[in-house]
């Protein structure tokens, strides 16, 4: 019998040779595209391409091919080929004809060996009467049929997730498009992405904190189901060598990364993981950066957004072109470095941005609003402690918010560079793109900083989707459906054509804009949960809520304290009407308490549900 190892060895050699061949020609092809006349490409009405043309292509003239332009016309060197690298590439190019001949010979030998092996295996199988097991054959037929159906349903779309950190819903300048408020913060790339896609105005998270929200992204489940309640590890804290003792149940079964990889996707992650669990990250590319704004690596001092961008480009440039990809660019910005008194450290080149602007204090960023918080919100509260670091006085507020805005604009620019690379590869129109974030942020509202609690600033976050399947009349629109972060995993799998696991709790958001009927049956409320901090629950008290567009019921379980807010009359959530004697308010309160209990029970149960 022919040695299987011999065939595997020859096959491996062939694959390596072909990969060298492909990479050389990919470089040549991409160089040709970059050197083409970009101006004609941007003619037309596509808002995203127009902005990419303005912010990227105008800077390319006279630049080296490995230099990527930012919006302010500065540049960032990703990888510089030295003379030895260029010499090696030239040597490889000269060997291409020989490699072609060698590959042909290897293919002929492999075909011959495969035929001999197949013949030998068949004879052996007949002797042992293996194929007489009809029940096994039937199972194999069923299995093959299922696999064929799954493959047939795959769309072939790439999926790009641009996942920022600590962005409230109004951090996007496009949020203010139809309001009387003129935005100071500018995010032109993301605004253009929204103009070429759809922006969801009432997108929320089910738990407003980094690691829980990311675990929900990975598993499509509420915190109560995926059980990721421990903060390990964040803000640069060293991770334990052995990881945690055990992963939450069902992580391997539910992880969107694993599911995409199993269906042939080339899967990558660049940036913040946010959770550290002993589950196999079955992905081809992983570059984790978390907890810092500036760090020296080798001879270069990196800003973390620069590093996130560079790692994303490295993934896109080196990915195999014969497979669809999924990439999560998990930006650390605009997260603060909590232990640094400066908190927000933008790139030096951004310091001129917003220098002459005056950042307004939010209407609820007052001492009066702080005093209206529940009685157990004292000066020891973590949100209040961080407020003192960032917003305690007017000058400090101006400094912090300007640096926060600068970091947001840097993320916007990085998104432009990444999208330009997709366009350069002719992959933009075959890529499903999402921009969103893990949680919102208090910027002095209610006398607080950061997140955690069920208020609008904390739970409501941006969501933009650009979908190749989207009808032209949908592009540039907004939608006020209650979309949630439990919807991200089924939406990503849906774009790939992969059926979501039954244990996913969310819905495929694309149903809203691809079908006429989905919006009318979409959720109109949701349950919110957040655990208490450990070891002192007074630092971050546990919170729960039933959230609707017109009313919000809050429950603080450690204190059995209840609140009710009329979001139409009181969007700032200042006037608690829970103790109102108005019959209409009493009726609403009682109905919401009942519904809150029902949803809470469902979320915390093991029942298979779609919310």
Coordinates of C-alpha atoms in Angstrom, one line a residue:
X1 CA 0.0 0.0 0.0
X2 CA 1.2 3.5 -0.8
X3 CA 2.3 5.5 2.3
X4 CA -0.3 8.0 3.4
X5 CA 2.6 10.1 4.9
X6 CA 4.2 10.3 1.5
X7 CA 1.1 11.8 0.0
X8 CA 0.7 14.2 2.9
X9 CA 4.3 15.3 2.5
X10 CA 3.9 15.9 -1.2
X11 CA 0.6 17.7 -0.6
X12 CA 2.1 20.0 2.0
X13 CA 5.0 20.8 -0.3
X14 CA 2.6 21.7 -3.1
X15 CA 0.5 23.9 -0.9
X16 CA 3.5 25.8 0.4
X17 CA 4.8 26.3 -3.2
X18 CA 1.4 27.5 -4.4
X19 CA 1.0 29.9 -1.4
X20 CA 4.4 31.5 -2.3
X21 CA 3.2 31.8 -5.9
X22 CA -0.2 33.3 -4.9
X23 CA 1.4 35.8 -2.5
X24 CA 3.8 37.1 -5.1
X25 CA 1.0 37.7 -7.6
X26 CA -1.2 39.2 -5.0
X27 CA 1.4 41.8 -4.3
X28 CA 1.8 42.5 -8.0
X29 CA -2.0 42.7 -8.5
X30 CA -2.5 45.0 -5.5
X31 CA 0.3 47.3 -6.6
X32 CA -1.4 47.6 -10.0
X33 CA -4.7 48.5 -8.4
X34 CA -3.1 51.1 -6.1
X35 CA -1.3 52.7 -9.1
X36 CA -4.6 52.9 -11.1
X37 CA -6.4 56.2 -11.6
X38 CA -8.5 56.5 -8.4
X39 CA -10.3 59.6 -9.4
X40 CA -12.7 58.0 -11.9
X41 CA -13.6 55.3 -9.3
X42 CA -15.1 57.9 -7.0
X43 CA -17.3 59.6 -9.6
X44 CA -20.9 58.9 -8.8
X45 CA -23.2 59.2 -5.9
X46 CA -21.9 56.6 -3.4
X47 CA -21.3 58.6 -0.2
X48 CA -18.8 56.1 1.4
X49 CA -16.7 56.0 -1.8
X50 CA -16.8 59.8 -2.0
X51 CA -15.5 60.2 1.5
X52 CA -12.9 57.5 1.1
X53 CA -11.8 59.3 -2.1
X54 CA -11.5 62.6 -0.3
X55 CA -9.8 61.3 2.8
X56 CA -7.6 58.6 1.3
X57 CA -6.9 58.8 -2.5
X58 CA -6.0 62.5 -2.5
X59 CA -3.0 61.7 -0.3
X60 CA -1.7 58.8 -2.3
X61 CA 0.1 60.7 -5.0
X62 CA 3.8 60.5 -4.6
X63 CA 3.5 58.2 -1.6
X64 CA 5.2 54.8 -1.2
X65 CA 2.8 51.9 -1.5
X66 CA 3.2 50.8 2.1
X67 CA 2.1 54.1 3.4
X68 CA -1.5 54.6 4.4
X69 CA -3.0 58.1 4.6
X70 CA -5.0 59.5 7.5
X71 CA -7.6 62.2 7.2
X72 CA -5.2 64.9 8.3
X73 CA -2.8 64.0 5.5
X74 CA -0.2 62.5 7.8
X75 CA 0.9 59.0 7.3
X76 CA 1.6 55.8 9.1
X77 CA 4.2 53.3 7.9
X78 CA 2.9 49.8 8.2
X79 CA 5.7 47.6 6.9
X80 CA 8.8 48.9 5.1
X81 CA 10.5 46.5 2.7
X82 CA 14.2 46.6 3.1
X83 CA 16.7 45.8 0.3
X84 CA 17.1 42.2 1.4
X85 CA 13.3 41.8 1.3
X86 CA 13.1 43.3 -2.2
X87 CA 15.9 41.0 -3.3
X88 CA 14.1 37.9 -2.0
X89 CA 10.9 38.9 -3.7
X90 CA 12.8 39.4 -7.0
X91 CA 14.4 35.9 -6.6
X92 CA 11.0 34.4 -6.0
X93 CA 9.6 36.1 -9.1
X94 CA 12.4 34.7 -11.3
X95 CA 11.6 31.2 -10.0
X96 CA 7.9 31.4 -10.8
X97 CA 8.3 29.5 -14.2
X98 CA 10.2 26.7 -12.5
X99 CA 7.7 26.6 -9.7
X100 CA 4.9 26.3 -12.2
X101 CA 6.6 23.3 -13.8
X102 CA 7.4 21.8 -10.4
X103 CA 3.8 22.2 -9.2
X104 CA 2.6 20.5 -12.4
X105 CA 4.9 17.5 -11.8
X106 CA 3.8 17.2 -8.2
X107 CA 0.1 17.3 -9.1
X108 CA 0.6 14.5 -11.6
X109 CA 2.5 12.4 -9.0
X110 CA -0.2 13.1 -6.4
X111 CA -2.9 12.0 -8.8
X112 CA -1.1 8.8 -9.5
X113 CA -0.5 8.1 -5.8
X114 CA -4.1 8.9 -5.0
X115 CA -5.4 6.5 -7.6
X116 CA -3.2 3.7 -6.2
X117 CA -4.2 4.5 -2.6
X118 CA -7.9 4.6 -3.5
X119 CA -7.6 1.2 -5.3
X120 CA -5.8 -0.3 -2.3
X121 CA -8.3 1.0 0.2
X122 CA -11.2 -0.2 -1.9
X123 CA -9.8 -3.7 -2.1
X124 CA -9.1 -3.8 1.7
X125 CA -12.6 -2.5 2.4
X126 CA -14.2 -5.2 0.2
X127 CA -12.2 -7.9 2.0
X128 CA -13.4 -6.6 5.4
X129 CA -17.0 -6.1 4.2
X130 CA -17.0 -2.6 5.6
X131 CA -19.7 -1.3 3.2
X132 CA -22.1 -4.0 4.3
X133 CA -23.0 -1.8 7.3
X134 CA -26.1 -0.3 5.7
X135 CA -27.1 1.7 8.8
X136 CA -23.7 3.4 8.8
X137 CA -24.0 4.2 5.1
X138 CA -27.5 5.7 5.7
X139 CA -26.1 8.0 8.4
X140 CA -23.3 9.1 6.2
X141 CA -25.7 9.9 3.4
X142 CA -27.8 12.0 5.8
X143 CA -24.7 13.7 7.1
X144 CA -23.5 14.5 3.6
X145 CA -26.9 15.9 2.7
X146 CA -26.9 18.2 5.7
X147 CA -23.4 19.4 4.9
X148 CA -24.3 20.0 1.2
X149 CA -27.3 22.1 2.3
X150 CA -25.2 24.1 4.7
X151 CA -22.6 24.8 2.0
X152 CA -25.3 25.7 -0.5
X153 CA -26.7 28.3 1.9
X154 CA -23.3 30.1 2.5
X155 CA -23.3 33.5 0.9
X156 CA -19.6 34.0 0.5
X157 CA -19.8 37.5 2.0
X158 CA -16.9 38.7 4.0
X159 CA -17.8 40.1 7.4
X160 CA -16.0 43.1 9.0
X161 CA -16.9 44.2 12.5
X162 CA -15.6 47.6 13.6
X163 CA -16.1 47.4 17.3
X164 CA -15.2 50.5 19.4
X165 CA -15.1 50.9 23.1
X166 CA -17.1 53.3 25.4
X167 CA -19.0 55.2 22.7
X168 CA -22.4 56.6 23.7
X169 CA -25.1 56.8 21.0
X170 CA -24.5 60.5 20.4
X171 CA -20.7 60.1 19.9
X172 CA -21.4 59.8 16.2
X173 CA -21.7 63.2 14.5
X174 CA -24.4 61.7 12.2
X175 CA -26.6 61.2 15.3
X176 CA -27.1 65.0 15.3
X177 CA -27.9 65.2 11.6
X178 CA -31.6 65.8 12.1
X179 CA -31.4 67.7 15.4
X180 CA -30.9 71.4 16.2
X181 CA -27.6 70.6 17.9
X182 CA -24.5 71.2 15.8
X183 CA -22.0 68.4 16.5
X184 CA -18.5 69.4 17.6
X185 CA -17.1 65.9 17.3
X186 CA -16.6 64.9 13.6
X187 CA -16.7 61.3 12.4
X188 CA -16.9 61.7 8.6
X189 CA -16.0 58.1 7.7
X190 CA -18.6 56.5 9.9
X191 CA -21.1 59.1 8.8
X192 CA -20.5 58.2 5.2
X193 CA -20.8 54.5 6.1
X194 CA -24.2 55.3 7.6
X195 CA -25.2 57.2 4.4
X196 CA -24.3 54.1 2.4
X197 CA -26.0 51.7 4.9
X198 CA -28.5 52.0 7.7
X199 CA -28.1 53.5 11.2
X200 CA -30.1 52.2 14.1
X201 CA -31.1 55.0 16.6
X202 CA -32.2 52.8 19.5
X203 CA -29.5 50.1 19.6
X204 CA -28.8 49.0 23.2
X205 CA -26.7 46.6 25.2
X206 CA -28.2 44.2 27.7
X207 CA -25.3 44.7 30.2
X208 CA -23.2 47.9 30.0
X209 CA -19.7 46.8 30.7
X210 CA -16.7 45.7 28.6
X211 CA -16.3 42.0 29.3
X212 CA -19.9 41.0 29.7
X213 CA -20.9 42.9 26.5
X214 CA -18.1 41.2 24.5
X215 CA -19.1 37.8 25.9
X216 CA -22.6 38.5 24.6
X217 CA -21.1 39.3 21.2
X218 CA -19.2 36.0 21.1
X219 CA -22.1 33.8 22.3
X220 CA -25.4 35.6 21.4
X221 CA -26.6 35.3 25.0
X222 CA -27.5 37.4 28.0
X223 CA -25.0 37.5 30.9
X224 CA -27.3 35.3 32.9
X225 CA -26.8 32.6 30.3
X226 CA -23.1 32.9 29.3
X227 CA -22.2 33.4 33.0
X228 CA -19.3 35.8 32.3
X229 CA -19.6 37.9 35.4
X230 CA -16.0 38.1 36.5
X231 CA -13.8 40.9 35.3
X232 CA -10.8 39.0 34.1
X233 CA -8.7 40.7 32.9
X234 CA -8.8 44.3 31.8
X235 CA -6.8 47.6 31.7
X236 CA -3.5 45.8 31.1
X237 CA -3.7 43.6 34.3
X238 CA -1.6 40.5 33.8
X239 CA -3.6 37.5 32.9
X240 CA -3.2 34.3 34.9
X241 CA -1.0 31.8 33.2
X242 CA -3.5 29.0 33.4
X243 CA -6.6 31.1 32.6
X244 CA -9.7 30.7 34.7
X245 CA -10.6 27.3 36.1
X246 CA -13.3 26.6 33.6
X247 CA -15.1 28.2 30.7
X248 CA -18.8 29.0 30.9
X249 CA -21.0 26.3 29.6
X250 CA -21.7 26.2 25.9
X251 CA -19.0 28.7 24.9
X252 CA -17.4 26.3 22.4
X253 CA -20.8 25.4 21.0
X254 CA -22.0 29.0 20.7
X255 CA -18.9 31.1 19.9
X256 CA -19.5 33.0 16.7
X257 CA -15.8 32.8 16.0
X258 CA -15.8 29.0 16.2
X259 CA -18.9 28.7 14.1
X260 CA -17.5 30.8 11.3
X261 CA -14.2 28.9 11.3
X262 CA -16.0 25.6 11.1
X263 CA -17.8 26.8 8.0
X264 CA -14.7 27.7 6.2
X265 CA -14.2 31.4 7.1
X266 CA -10.8 32.8 7.7
X267 CA -11.3 34.3 11.1
X268 CA -9.3 37.1 12.7
X269 CA -9.3 39.4 15.7
X270 CA -7.3 42.6 16.1
X271 CA -7.5 44.4 19.4
X272 CA -9.3 44.0 22.7
X273 CA -10.7 40.6 23.6
X274 CA -12.2 41.9 26.9
X275 CA -12.6 38.4 28.3
X276 CA -10.0 35.8 29.1
X277 CA -11.4 32.3 29.1
X278 CA -9.9 28.8 28.7
X279 CA -11.9 28.1 25.5
X280 CA -10.1 27.4 22.2
X281 CA -10.1 30.5 20.1
X282 CA -10.3 28.6 16.8
X283 CA -9.1 31.5 14.7
X284 CA -6.3 32.0 12.2
X285 CA -5.2 35.5 13.3
X286 CA -5.2 37.0 16.8
X287 CA -3.5 40.2 17.9
X288 CA -4.6 41.3 21.4
X289 CA -4.0 44.8 22.6
X290 CA -5.8 46.0 25.8
X291 CA -5.3 48.5 28.6
X292 CA -2.8 51.0 27.2
X293 CA -2.7 54.1 25.0
X294 CA 1.1 54.4 24.3
X295 CA 3.6 51.5 24.3
X296 CA 7.1 51.0 22.9
X297 CA 7.5 47.9 20.7
X298 CA 10.9 47.5 19.2
X299 CA 12.1 50.8 17.9
X300 CA 8.6 52.3 17.6
X301 CA 6.3 54.0 20.1
X302 CA 2.8 52.9 19.2
X303 CA -0.5 54.4 20.0
X304 CA -3.0 51.6 20.5
X305 CA -5.3 52.8 17.7
X306 CA -2.4 52.8 15.3
X307 CA -1.6 49.3 16.4
X308 CA -5.3 48.2 16.0
X309 CA -5.2 49.6 12.5
X310 CA -1.9 48.1 11.5
X311 CA -3.0 44.6 12.8
X312 CA -6.2 44.9 10.8
X313 CA -4.3 45.8 7.7
X314 CA -1.9 42.9 8.2
X315 CA -4.9 40.6 8.4
X316 CA -6.4 42.0 5.2
X317 CA -3.2 42.0 3.2
X318 CA -2.1 38.5 4.2
X319 CA -5.5 36.7 4.2
X320 CA -6.1 34.0 1.6
X321 CA -8.2 35.3 -1.3
X322 CA -10.0 32.0 -1.9
X323 CA -12.0 32.1 1.3
X324 CA -14.4 34.6 2.9
X325 CA -13.1 36.2 6.0
X326 CA -14.5 37.5 9.3
X327 CA -12.5 40.2 11.1
X328 CA -13.3 41.9 14.4
X329 CA -11.3 45.1 14.7
X330 CA -11.8 45.6 18.4
X331 CA -10.5 49.1 19.1
X332 CA -9.5 50.0 22.6
X333 CA -10.4 53.7 22.1
X334 CA -12.1 55.6 23.5
X335 CA -11.6 53.6 26.7
X336 CA -9.7 55.6 29.3
X337 CA -6.5 54.3 31.0
X338 CA -8.2 54.2 34.4
X339 CA -5.0 54.3 36.5
X340 CA -3.5 57.3 34.6
X341 CA -4.4 60.7 35.9
X342 CA -4.6 61.9 32.3
X343 CA -7.3 59.2 31.5
X344 CA -7.5 59.9 27.7
X345 CA -4.2 60.1 25.7
X346 CA -4.8 60.8 22.0
X347 CA -2.1 60.8 19.3
X348 CA 0.1 63.8 19.1
X349 CA -1.0 64.6 15.6
X350 CA -4.6 64.9 16.8
X351 CA -4.0 67.6 19.5
X352 CA -5.0 70.5 17.2
X353 CA -8.4 68.9 16.7
X354 CA -11.1 70.7 18.8
X355 CA -8.5 73.0 20.3
X356 CA -10.7 76.1 19.8
X357 CA -14.0 74.4 20.5
X358 CA -16.0 74.7 23.7
X359 CA -17.6 71.4 24.8
X360 CA -21.0 72.1 26.4
X361 CA -21.8 70.6 29.7
X362 CA -24.7 68.1 29.4
X363 CA -28.1 69.3 30.7
X364 CA -28.0 66.6 33.3
X365 CA -24.3 67.1 34.2
X366 CA -25.2 69.1 37.3
X367 CA -25.0 68.8 41.0
X368 CA -28.8 68.9 41.1
X369 CA -28.9 65.8 38.9
X370 CA -26.4 64.0 41.1
X371 CA -28.5 64.6 44.2
X372 CA -31.5 63.0 42.5
X373 CA -29.7 59.7 42.2
X374 CA -30.8 56.9 44.6
X375 CA -29.8 57.4 48.2
X376 CA -27.1 54.7 48.0
X377 CA -25.2 56.6 45.4
X378 CA -22.5 58.1 47.6
X379 CA -19.0 59.5 47.0
X380 CA -17.7 55.9 47.2
X381 CA -19.6 55.0 44.0
X382 CA -17.1 54.1 41.2
X383 CA -19.0 56.2 38.7
X384 CA -18.7 59.2 41.1
X385 CA -15.0 58.5 41.8
X386 CA -14.3 58.6 38.1
X387 CA -16.4 61.7 37.7
X388 CA -14.0 63.4 40.1
X389 CA -11.0 62.3 37.9
X390 CA -12.6 63.6 34.7
X391 CA -15.4 66.2 35.2
X392 CA -15.1 67.7 38.6
X393 CA -14.6 71.2 37.3
X394 CA -15.2 73.1 34.0
X395 CA -11.5 73.1 32.9
X396 CA -11.1 69.4 33.6
X397 CA -14.3 68.7 31.7
X398 CA -13.0 70.6 28.6
X399 CA -9.7 68.8 28.7
X400 CA -11.1 65.3 29.1
X401 CA -13.9 65.7 26.5
X402 CA -11.6 67.2 23.9
X403 CA -9.2 64.3 24.3
X404 CA -12.1 61.8 24.2
X405 CA -13.3 63.4 20.9
X406 CA -9.8 63.3 19.5
X407 CA -9.6 59.5 20.2
X408 CA -13.0 59.0 18.6
X409 CA -11.8 60.9 15.5
X410 CA -8.7 58.7 15.4
X411 CA -10.9 55.6 15.4
X412 CA -13.0 57.1 12.6
X413 CA -9.8 57.7 10.5
X414 CA -8.6 54.2 11.2
X415 CA -11.9 52.8 9.9
X416 CA -11.3 54.8 6.8
X417 CA -7.9 53.3 6.2
X418 CA -9.3 49.8 6.7
X419 CA -12.3 50.4 4.4
X420 CA -9.9 51.8 1.8
X421 CA -7.9 48.6 1.9
X422 CA -11.0 46.6 1.3
X423 CA -11.8 48.9 -1.7
X424 CA -8.3 48.5 -3.0
X425 CA -8.8 44.7 -2.9
X426 CA -12.1 45.0 -4.7
X427 CA -13.7 43.5 -1.6
X428 CA -15.8 46.4 -0.3
X429 CA -19.0 45.5 -2.2
X430 CA -18.7 41.8 -1.1
X431 CA -18.3 42.7 2.6
X432 CA -21.0 42.9 5.3
X433 CA -19.8 45.8 7.6
X434 CA -21.0 46.5 11.1
X435 CA -19.9 49.4 13.3
X436 CA -20.9 49.4 17.0
X437 CA -19.5 49.4 20.5
X438 CA -19.5 47.5 23.7
X439 CA -21.3 50.0 25.9
X440 CA -22.1 53.6 26.4
X441 CA -20.5 56.2 28.7
X442 CA -21.5 58.9 31.1
X443 CA -19.8 62.2 30.3
X444 CA -20.8 63.9 33.6
X445 CA -24.6 63.1 33.1
X446 CA -26.1 62.5 36.6
X447 CA -22.8 63.5 38.1
X448 CA -21.2 60.2 36.9
X449 CA -18.5 58.9 34.6
X450 CA -18.2 55.6 32.7
X451 CA -21.1 53.0 32.4
X452 CA -22.8 50.1 34.3
X453 CA -26.2 51.6 35.1
X454 CA -29.5 51.5 33.1
X455 CA -29.6 55.1 32.0
X456 CA -29.7 56.0 28.3
X457 CA -26.1 57.3 28.2
X458 CA -24.9 54.0 29.4
X459 CA -27.0 51.4 27.6
X460 CA -27.6 53.1 24.2
X461 CA -24.8 52.8 21.6
X462 CA -24.2 53.4 17.9
X463 CA -25.0 50.7 15.3
X464 CA -24.4 51.1 11.6
X465 CA -24.8 48.3 9.1
X466 CA -23.7 48.3 5.4
X467 CA -25.0 45.1 3.7
X468 CA -24.4 44.0 0.1
X469 CA -27.9 42.6 0.1
X470 CA -29.5 46.0 1.0
X471 CA -31.9 47.7 -1.4
X472 CA -30.9 51.1 -2.8
X473 CA -33.8 52.8 -1.1
X474 CA -32.7 51.6 2.3
X475 CA -29.3 53.1 2.1
X476 CA -28.9 56.4 4.0
X477 CA -31.9 55.7 6.2
X478 CA -32.3 55.4 10.0
X479 CA -34.4 52.8 11.9
X480 CA -35.7 53.1 15.5
X481 CA -36.2 49.4 16.2
X482 CA -34.9 48.1 19.5
X483 CA -31.8 46.3 18.3
X484 CA -29.6 44.7 21.0
X485 CA -26.1 43.3 21.3
X486 CA -27.6 39.8 21.6
X487 CA -28.6 40.3 17.9
X488 CA -25.0 40.7 16.7
X489 CA -24.0 37.0 16.6
X490 CA -27.1 35.9 14.7
X491 CA -26.8 38.9 12.4
X492 CA -23.2 38.0 11.6
X493 CA -24.0 34.3 11.0
X494 CA -27.0 35.3 8.9
X495 CA -24.8 37.5 6.6
X496 CA -22.6 34.4 6.1
X497 CA -25.6 32.1 5.4
X498 CA -25.0 30.1 8.6
X499 CA -28.0 29.0 10.6
X500 CA -27.6 30.3 14.2
X501 CA -27.7 27.8 17.2
X502 CA -31.1 27.5 18.9
X503 CA -29.6 28.8 22.1
X504 CA -28.8 32.2 20.6
X505 CA -31.3 34.6 22.2
X506 CA -31.3 37.5 19.7
X507 CA -32.5 38.0 16.1
X508 CA -30.9 38.6 12.7
X509 CA -31.1 42.4 12.4
X510 CA -31.1 42.2 8.6
X511 CA -34.7 41.0 8.7
X512 CA -35.7 44.5 9.5
X513 CA -34.5 46.0 6.3
X514 CA -34.6 43.0 4.0
X515 CA -38.3 42.1 4.7
X516 CA -41.3 44.3 5.0
X517 CA -43.0 42.4 7.9
X518 CA -40.1 42.0 10.4
X519 CA -40.3 45.5 11.8
X520 CA -44.0 45.2 12.8
X521 CA -43.2 42.1 14.9
X522 CA -39.9 43.3 16.3
X523 CA -39.4 43.6 20.0
X524 CA -40.7 46.8 21.7
X525 CA -39.0 46.3 25.1
X526 CA -36.1 44.5 26.7
X527 CA -34.8 43.3 30.0
X528 CA -31.5 44.9 31.3
X529 CA -29.1 43.4 33.9
X530 CA -25.8 44.3 35.5
X531 CA -24.1 42.5 38.4
X532 CA -22.8 44.2 41.6
X533 CA -19.1 44.9 41.9
X534 CA -17.0 42.7 44.1
X535 CA -16.0 42.6 46.9
X536 CA -17.9 45.8 47.7
X537 CA -21.4 46.0 46.1
X538 CA -21.7 49.6 47.1
X539 CA -19.0 50.6 44.6
X540 CA -21.1 49.5 41.6
X541 CA -24.6 48.4 42.8
X542 CA -26.4 45.7 40.8
X543 CA -29.1 47.1 38.5
X544 CA -31.9 45.7 36.4
X545 CA -34.5 47.4 34.2
X546 CA -37.4 47.0 31.8
X547 CA -36.7 49.4 28.9
X548 CA -39.2 50.8 26.5
X549 CA -39.1 53.9 24.3
X550 CA -41.7 55.7 26.4
X551 CA -41.1 54.4 30.0
X552 CA -38.3 52.8 31.9
X553 CA -38.6 50.8 35.1
X554 CA -35.4 50.4 37.1
X555 CA -34.8 48.0 40.0
X556 CA -31.8 48.0 42.3
X557 CA -31.9 44.4 43.7
X558 CA -29.3 44.9 46.5
X559 CA -31.6 47.7 48.0
X560 CA -35.0 46.6 46.7
X561 CA -35.2 50.1 45.3
X562 CA -37.6 50.9 42.4
X563 CA -37.8 53.8 39.9
X564 CA -40.0 54.7 37.0
X565 CA -39.2 57.4 34.3
X566 CA -41.4 58.9 31.6
X567 CA -38.8 59.0 28.7
X568 CA -41.1 61.2 26.5
X569 CA -41.6 64.0 29.0
X570 CA -38.3 63.4 30.9
X571 CA -35.6 62.1 28.5
X572 CA -32.9 63.0 31.0
X573 CA -34.3 60.6 33.5
X574 CA -34.4 63.1 36.3
X575 CA -37.9 62.9 37.7
X576 CA -38.7 59.6 39.3
X577 CA -42.5 59.0 39.1
X578 CA -42.6 55.6 40.8
X579 CA -44.5 56.9 43.8
X580 CA -46.9 58.9 41.8
X581 CA -50.6 58.5 42.8
X582 CA -51.8 59.4 39.3
X583 CA -54.1 56.4 38.3
X584 CA -52.6 56.3 34.8
X585 CA -49.0 56.1 36.2
X586 CA -50.0 53.5 38.8
X587 CA -51.5 51.4 36.0
X588 CA -48.3 51.7 33.9
X589 CA -46.1 50.9 36.9
X590 CA -48.0 47.7 37.8
X591 CA -48.1 46.4 34.3
X592 CA -44.4 47.1 33.8
X593 CA -43.4 45.4 37.1
X594 CA -45.4 42.3 36.0
X595 CA -43.7 42.3 32.6
X596 CA -40.3 42.9 34.1
X597 CA -40.7 39.8 36.3
X598 CA -41.8 37.7 33.3
X599 CA -38.8 38.7 31.2
X600 CA -36.3 38.4 34.0
X601 CA -37.6 34.8 34.7
X602 CA -37.2 33.9 31.0
X603 CA -33.7 35.4 30.7
X604 CA -32.5 33.6 33.8
X605 CA -34.1 30.3 32.9
X606 CA -32.7 27.5 30.6
X607 CA -35.6 27.8 28.2
X608 CA -34.8 28.1 24.5
X609 CA -36.1 31.6 23.7
X610 CA -35.7 34.3 21.0
X611 CA -36.3 37.7 22.5

